[in-house]
Short mmCIF file of N, CA and C in Angstrom, two decimals:
data_model
loop_
_atom_site.label_atom_id
_atom_site.label_comp_id
_atom_site.label_asym_id
_atom_site.label_seq_id
_atom_site.Cartn_x
_atom_site.Cartn_y
_atom_site.Cartn_z
N MET Z 252 114.59 -55.93 -8.58
CA MET Z 252 113.84 -55.02 -7.72
C MET Z 252 112.85 -54.21 -8.55
N ASP Z 253 113.21 -53.87 -9.79
CA ASP Z 253 112.29 -53.10 -10.63
C ASP Z 253 111.00 -53.87 -10.90
N VAL Z 254 111.14 -55.14 -11.21
CA VAL Z 254 109.95 -55.97 -11.47
C VAL Z 254 109.11 -56.09 -10.21
N ALA Z 255 109.74 -56.34 -9.09
CA ALA Z 255 109.00 -56.45 -7.83
C ALA Z 255 108.32 -55.13 -7.48
N GLU Z 256 109.01 -54.01 -7.73
CA GLU Z 256 108.42 -52.70 -7.46
C GLU Z 256 107.19 -52.47 -8.34
N GLU Z 257 107.30 -52.86 -9.60
CA GLU Z 257 106.16 -52.71 -10.51
C GLU Z 257 104.95 -53.51 -9.99
N HIS Z 258 105.19 -54.73 -9.54
CA HIS Z 258 104.11 -55.55 -8.99
C HIS Z 258 103.55 -54.93 -7.71
N LEU Z 259 104.43 -54.43 -6.89
CA LEU Z 259 104.01 -53.82 -5.63
C LEU Z 259 103.10 -52.62 -5.88
N VAL Z 260 103.49 -51.78 -6.82
CA VAL Z 260 102.70 -50.59 -7.13
C VAL Z 260 101.38 -50.98 -7.78
N ARG Z 261 101.45 -51.91 -8.72
CA ARG Z 261 100.26 -52.28 -9.48
C ARG Z 261 99.30 -53.16 -8.70
N LEU Z 262 99.83 -54.12 -7.93
CA LEU Z 262 98.98 -55.15 -7.32
C LEU Z 262 98.86 -55.05 -5.81
N GLY Z 263 99.80 -54.37 -5.18
CA GLY Z 263 99.78 -54.30 -3.71
C GLY Z 263 100.65 -55.39 -3.09
N TYR Z 264 100.97 -55.21 -1.82
CA TYR Z 264 101.90 -56.10 -1.11
C TYR Z 264 101.45 -57.55 -1.12
N ARG Z 265 100.21 -57.79 -0.81
CA ARG Z 265 99.72 -59.17 -0.70
C ARG Z 265 99.81 -59.93 -2.02
N ALA Z 266 99.65 -59.22 -3.11
CA ALA Z 266 99.64 -59.88 -4.42
C ALA Z 266 101.04 -60.06 -5.02
N VAL Z 267 102.06 -59.47 -4.39
CA VAL Z 267 103.43 -59.65 -4.90
C VAL Z 267 103.84 -61.10 -4.62
N SER Z 268 104.21 -61.79 -5.67
CA SER Z 268 104.63 -63.18 -5.56
C SER Z 268 106.10 -63.31 -5.94
N LEU Z 269 106.91 -63.84 -5.04
CA LEU Z 269 108.32 -64.02 -5.35
C LEU Z 269 108.49 -65.00 -6.50
N GLN Z 270 107.61 -65.98 -6.60
CA GLN Z 270 107.68 -66.93 -7.70
C GLN Z 270 107.48 -66.21 -9.04
N ARG Z 271 106.49 -65.34 -9.10
CA ARG Z 271 106.21 -64.60 -10.33
C ARG Z 271 107.35 -63.63 -10.67
N VAL Z 272 107.86 -62.94 -9.65
CA VAL Z 272 108.98 -62.01 -9.86
C VAL Z 272 110.18 -62.78 -10.39
N ALA Z 273 110.50 -63.91 -9.77
CA ALA Z 273 111.63 -64.72 -10.21
C ALA Z 273 111.45 -65.17 -11.66
N ARG Z 274 110.24 -65.63 -11.99
CA ARG Z 274 109.97 -66.09 -13.35
C ARG Z 274 110.16 -64.96 -14.36
N GLU Z 275 109.63 -63.77 -14.04
CA GLU Z 275 109.75 -62.63 -14.96
C GLU Z 275 111.18 -62.14 -15.12
N VAL Z 276 111.96 -62.24 -14.06
CA VAL Z 276 113.35 -61.80 -14.11
C VAL Z 276 114.22 -62.86 -14.79
N GLY Z 277 113.75 -64.10 -14.76
CA GLY Z 277 114.50 -65.18 -15.38
C GLY Z 277 115.49 -65.85 -14.46
N VAL Z 278 115.16 -65.89 -13.17
CA VAL Z 278 116.01 -66.57 -12.19
C VAL Z 278 115.14 -67.56 -11.41
N ALA Z 279 115.81 -68.45 -10.71
CA ALA Z 279 115.09 -69.38 -9.84
C ALA Z 279 114.71 -68.66 -8.55
N LYS Z 280 113.61 -69.07 -7.97
CA LYS Z 280 113.14 -68.45 -6.73
C LYS Z 280 114.22 -68.46 -5.63
N PRO Z 281 115.00 -69.55 -5.48
CA PRO Z 281 116.06 -69.52 -4.46
C PRO Z 281 117.08 -68.40 -4.67
N ALA Z 282 117.25 -67.96 -5.91
CA ALA Z 282 118.18 -66.84 -6.17
C ALA Z 282 117.68 -65.57 -5.49
N LEU Z 283 116.37 -65.38 -5.46
CA LEU Z 283 115.81 -64.21 -4.76
C LEU Z 283 116.07 -64.33 -3.26
N TYR Z 284 115.91 -65.54 -2.73
CA TYR Z 284 116.15 -65.74 -1.30
C TYR Z 284 117.63 -65.60 -0.95
N TYR Z 285 118.51 -65.82 -1.91
CA TYR Z 285 119.94 -65.60 -1.67
C TYR Z 285 120.18 -64.13 -1.37
N HIS Z 286 119.54 -63.26 -2.16
CA HIS Z 286 119.73 -61.82 -1.98
C HIS Z 286 118.82 -61.24 -0.91
N PHE Z 287 117.68 -61.87 -0.70
CA PHE Z 287 116.70 -61.40 0.29
C PHE Z 287 116.28 -62.58 1.15
N PRO Z 288 117.15 -62.99 2.11
CA PRO Z 288 116.90 -64.20 2.91
C PRO Z 288 115.57 -64.19 3.67
N GLN Z 289 115.08 -63.01 4.01
CA GLN Z 289 113.81 -62.94 4.75
C GLN Z 289 112.62 -62.87 3.81
N GLY Z 290 112.86 -63.02 2.53
CA GLY Z 290 111.77 -63.14 1.56
C GLY Z 290 111.17 -61.81 1.14
N LYS Z 291 109.88 -61.88 0.89
CA LYS Z 291 109.16 -60.75 0.32
C LYS Z 291 109.26 -59.49 1.18
N GLU Z 292 109.18 -59.66 2.49
CA GLU Z 292 109.25 -58.49 3.38
C GLU Z 292 110.57 -57.75 3.20
N GLU Z 293 111.66 -58.47 3.16
CA GLU Z 293 112.97 -57.84 3.00
C GLU Z 293 113.10 -57.18 1.62
N LEU Z 294 112.56 -57.83 0.60
CA LEU Z 294 112.58 -57.27 -0.74
C LEU Z 294 111.80 -55.95 -0.78
N VAL Z 295 110.65 -55.91 -0.17
CA VAL Z 295 109.83 -54.70 -0.16
C VAL Z 295 110.53 -53.59 0.63
N VAL Z 296 111.15 -53.93 1.73
CA VAL Z 296 111.90 -52.93 2.50
C VAL Z 296 113.05 -52.37 1.65
N ALA Z 297 113.73 -53.22 0.90
CA ALA Z 297 114.81 -52.74 0.02
C ALA Z 297 114.26 -51.82 -1.06
N ILE Z 298 113.11 -52.16 -1.62
CA ILE Z 298 112.48 -51.32 -2.64
C ILE Z 298 112.13 -49.96 -2.04
N LEU Z 299 111.53 -49.96 -0.87
CA LEU Z 299 111.14 -48.70 -0.22
C LEU Z 299 112.37 -47.86 0.10
N HIS Z 300 113.42 -48.50 0.60
CA HIS Z 300 114.64 -47.77 0.92
C HIS Z 300 115.22 -47.14 -0.35
N HIS Z 301 115.29 -47.91 -1.41
CA HIS Z 301 115.81 -47.40 -2.69
C HIS Z 301 114.97 -46.22 -3.18
N SER Z 302 113.66 -46.33 -3.06
CA SER Z 302 112.77 -45.24 -3.47
C SER Z 302 113.00 -43.99 -2.64
N LEU Z 303 113.17 -44.15 -1.34
CA LEU Z 303 113.41 -42.99 -0.47
C LEU Z 303 114.74 -42.32 -0.79
N VAL Z 304 115.75 -43.11 -1.12
CA VAL Z 304 117.04 -42.54 -1.51
C VAL Z 304 116.87 -41.71 -2.78
N ARG Z 305 116.12 -42.23 -3.75
CA ARG Z 305 115.88 -41.49 -5.00
C ARG Z 305 115.10 -40.21 -4.72
N VAL Z 306 114.08 -40.29 -3.86
CA VAL Z 306 113.29 -39.10 -3.54
C VAL Z 306 114.15 -38.05 -2.86
N ARG Z 307 114.96 -38.47 -1.90
CA ARG Z 307 115.82 -37.52 -1.20
C ARG Z 307 116.79 -36.84 -2.17
N ALA Z 308 117.40 -37.62 -3.05
CA ALA Z 308 118.33 -37.05 -4.03
C ALA Z 308 117.59 -36.08 -4.95
N GLY Z 309 116.39 -36.46 -5.37
CA GLY Z 309 115.60 -35.59 -6.23
C GLY Z 309 115.20 -34.31 -5.55
N LEU Z 310 114.80 -34.40 -4.29
CA LEU Z 310 114.44 -33.20 -3.53
C LEU Z 310 115.64 -32.29 -3.37
N THR Z 311 116.79 -32.86 -3.11
CA THR Z 311 118.01 -32.06 -2.96
C THR Z 311 118.31 -31.32 -4.26
N ARG Z 312 118.22 -32.04 -5.41
CA ARG Z 312 118.46 -31.39 -6.70
C ARG Z 312 117.41 -30.32 -6.98
N ALA Z 313 116.15 -30.62 -6.67
CA ALA Z 313 115.07 -29.67 -6.93
C ALA Z 313 115.24 -28.42 -6.08
N MET Z 314 115.62 -28.59 -4.82
CA MET Z 314 115.82 -27.43 -3.95
C MET Z 314 116.97 -26.57 -4.45
N ALA Z 315 118.04 -27.22 -4.89
CA ALA Z 315 119.18 -26.47 -5.42
C ALA Z 315 118.79 -25.73 -6.69
N ALA Z 316 118.05 -26.38 -7.56
CA ALA Z 316 117.64 -25.75 -8.82
C ALA Z 316 116.66 -24.61 -8.58
N ALA Z 317 115.77 -24.77 -7.62
CA ALA Z 317 114.76 -23.75 -7.36
C ALA Z 317 115.35 -22.51 -6.70
N THR Z 318 116.38 -22.68 -5.92
CA THR Z 318 116.94 -21.53 -5.20
C THR Z 318 118.11 -20.89 -5.93
N ALA Z 319 118.75 -21.61 -6.84
CA ALA Z 319 119.96 -21.08 -7.48
C ALA Z 319 119.72 -19.79 -8.27
N PRO Z 320 118.71 -19.69 -9.15
CA PRO Z 320 118.58 -18.47 -9.96
C PRO Z 320 118.30 -17.22 -9.14
N MET Z 321 117.53 -17.33 -8.09
CA MET Z 321 117.14 -16.15 -7.32
C MET Z 321 118.01 -15.97 -6.07
N GLY Z 322 118.77 -16.99 -5.73
CA GLY Z 322 119.51 -16.94 -4.48
C GLY Z 322 118.57 -17.35 -3.35
N ARG Z 323 119.12 -17.83 -2.29
CA ARG Z 323 118.28 -18.32 -1.19
C ARG Z 323 117.37 -17.23 -0.63
N ALA Z 324 117.87 -16.02 -0.54
CA ALA Z 324 117.05 -14.94 0.00
C ALA Z 324 115.85 -14.67 -0.90
N GLY Z 325 116.03 -14.82 -2.22
CA GLY Z 325 114.95 -14.58 -3.16
C GLY Z 325 113.83 -15.58 -3.04
N CYS Z 326 114.10 -16.75 -2.47
CA CYS Z 326 113.08 -17.77 -2.32
C CYS Z 326 112.56 -17.86 -0.89
N ALA Z 327 113.05 -17.00 -0.04
CA ALA Z 327 112.58 -17.04 1.33
C ALA Z 327 111.11 -16.62 1.39
N ARG Z 328 110.34 -17.36 2.12
CA ARG Z 328 108.92 -17.05 2.22
C ARG Z 328 108.74 -15.72 2.94
N PRO Z 329 107.92 -14.84 2.37
CA PRO Z 329 107.69 -13.57 3.04
C PRO Z 329 106.98 -13.80 4.37
N HIS Z 330 107.39 -13.08 5.37
CA HIS Z 330 106.72 -13.22 6.66
C HIS Z 330 106.69 -11.87 7.35
N GLY Z 331 106.08 -11.85 8.45
CA GLY Z 331 105.98 -10.61 9.20
C GLY Z 331 104.52 -10.26 9.42
N GLY Z 332 104.28 -9.16 10.05
CA GLY Z 332 102.93 -8.77 10.40
C GLY Z 332 102.11 -8.27 9.24
N SER Z 333 102.75 -7.67 8.26
CA SER Z 333 101.98 -7.11 7.15
C SER Z 333 102.04 -8.03 5.93
N ALA Z 334 101.09 -7.82 5.05
CA ALA Z 334 101.06 -8.61 3.82
C ALA Z 334 102.24 -8.22 2.94
N PRO Z 335 102.83 -9.18 2.24
CA PRO Z 335 103.96 -8.85 1.37
C PRO Z 335 103.49 -8.02 0.18
N SER Z 336 104.42 -7.28 -0.38
CA SER Z 336 104.08 -6.51 -1.58
C SER Z 336 103.76 -7.48 -2.71
N PRO Z 337 103.02 -7.02 -3.73
CA PRO Z 337 102.72 -7.92 -4.86
C PRO Z 337 103.98 -8.48 -5.52
N ALA Z 338 105.04 -7.68 -5.58
CA ALA Z 338 106.28 -8.17 -6.20
C ALA Z 338 106.89 -9.31 -5.39
N VAL Z 339 106.91 -9.15 -4.07
CA VAL Z 339 107.47 -10.20 -3.20
C VAL Z 339 106.60 -11.44 -3.27
N ALA Z 340 105.29 -11.28 -3.20
CA ALA Z 340 104.38 -12.42 -3.26
C ALA Z 340 104.50 -13.13 -4.61
N GLY Z 341 104.64 -12.38 -5.70
CA GLY Z 341 104.81 -12.97 -7.02
C GLY Z 341 106.09 -13.76 -7.13
N GLY Z 342 107.17 -13.22 -6.56
CA GLY Z 342 108.46 -13.92 -6.56
C GLY Z 342 108.36 -15.23 -5.78
N TRP Z 343 107.67 -15.19 -4.65
CA TRP Z 343 107.49 -16.40 -3.84
C TRP Z 343 106.70 -17.44 -4.63
N ARG Z 344 105.64 -17.01 -5.32
CA ARG Z 344 104.83 -17.96 -6.10
C ARG Z 344 105.66 -18.58 -7.23
N ARG Z 345 106.44 -17.77 -7.92
CA ARG Z 345 107.28 -18.29 -9.00
C ARG Z 345 108.30 -19.29 -8.47
N CYS Z 346 108.92 -18.95 -7.36
CA CYS Z 346 109.92 -19.82 -6.75
C CYS Z 346 109.28 -21.14 -6.31
N THR Z 347 108.13 -21.05 -5.67
CA THR Z 347 107.43 -22.25 -5.21
C THR Z 347 107.00 -23.10 -6.41
N THR Z 348 106.51 -22.46 -7.45
CA THR Z 348 106.10 -23.19 -8.65
C THR Z 348 107.28 -23.92 -9.26
N ARG Z 349 108.43 -23.26 -9.38
CA ARG Z 349 109.64 -23.89 -9.92
C ARG Z 349 110.03 -25.10 -9.08
N PHE Z 350 109.96 -24.94 -7.76
CA PHE Z 350 110.33 -26.02 -6.85
C PHE Z 350 109.39 -27.22 -7.04
N VAL Z 351 108.09 -26.97 -7.08
CA VAL Z 351 107.12 -28.06 -7.24
C VAL Z 351 107.30 -28.74 -8.60
N LEU Z 352 107.52 -27.96 -9.65
CA LEU Z 352 107.73 -28.55 -10.97
C LEU Z 352 109.01 -29.39 -11.00
N SER Z 353 110.04 -28.93 -10.31
CA SER Z 353 111.29 -29.70 -10.25
C SER Z 353 111.07 -31.02 -9.54
N ILE Z 354 110.31 -30.99 -8.45
CA ILE Z 354 110.00 -32.23 -7.72
C ILE Z 354 109.20 -33.16 -8.61
N SER Z 355 108.20 -32.63 -9.30
CA SER Z 355 107.37 -33.45 -10.18
C SER Z 355 108.20 -34.10 -11.27
N ALA Z 356 109.10 -33.34 -11.87
CA ALA Z 356 109.97 -33.89 -12.92
C ALA Z 356 110.87 -34.98 -12.36
N THR Z 357 111.39 -34.75 -11.16
CA THR Z 357 112.27 -35.73 -10.53
C THR Z 357 111.51 -37.01 -10.22
N MET Z 358 110.29 -36.89 -9.72
CA MET Z 358 109.52 -38.06 -9.34
C MET Z 358 109.08 -38.88 -10.54
N SER Z 359 108.97 -38.25 -11.71
CA SER Z 359 108.53 -38.99 -12.88
C SER Z 359 109.65 -39.76 -13.55
N ARG Z 360 110.88 -39.56 -13.10
CA ARG Z 360 112.04 -40.28 -13.69
C ARG Z 360 112.12 -41.67 -13.13
#
């Protein structure tokens, strides 16, 4: 799946060749069809599903890491009719920045 994902990202769906993926992995093309009977479409769906599972797990970890030091209330977005104080707005920016950096780090793994 890693090789197929690399081809998918680099070349796009149409250019992904099961023959090429099989050759690079070192298996016969029928071996891919054993695991993915519907062929390339099923393989791509499996890749996308696996990616979404990783993203969800990463987002969960990032949210936990971003909220843990300040507590959930400390990361709550300021709201209401008036503008937040500079301290509250600064805390929100720091919390948001930590969250975005955590997501970025997770996505690069």
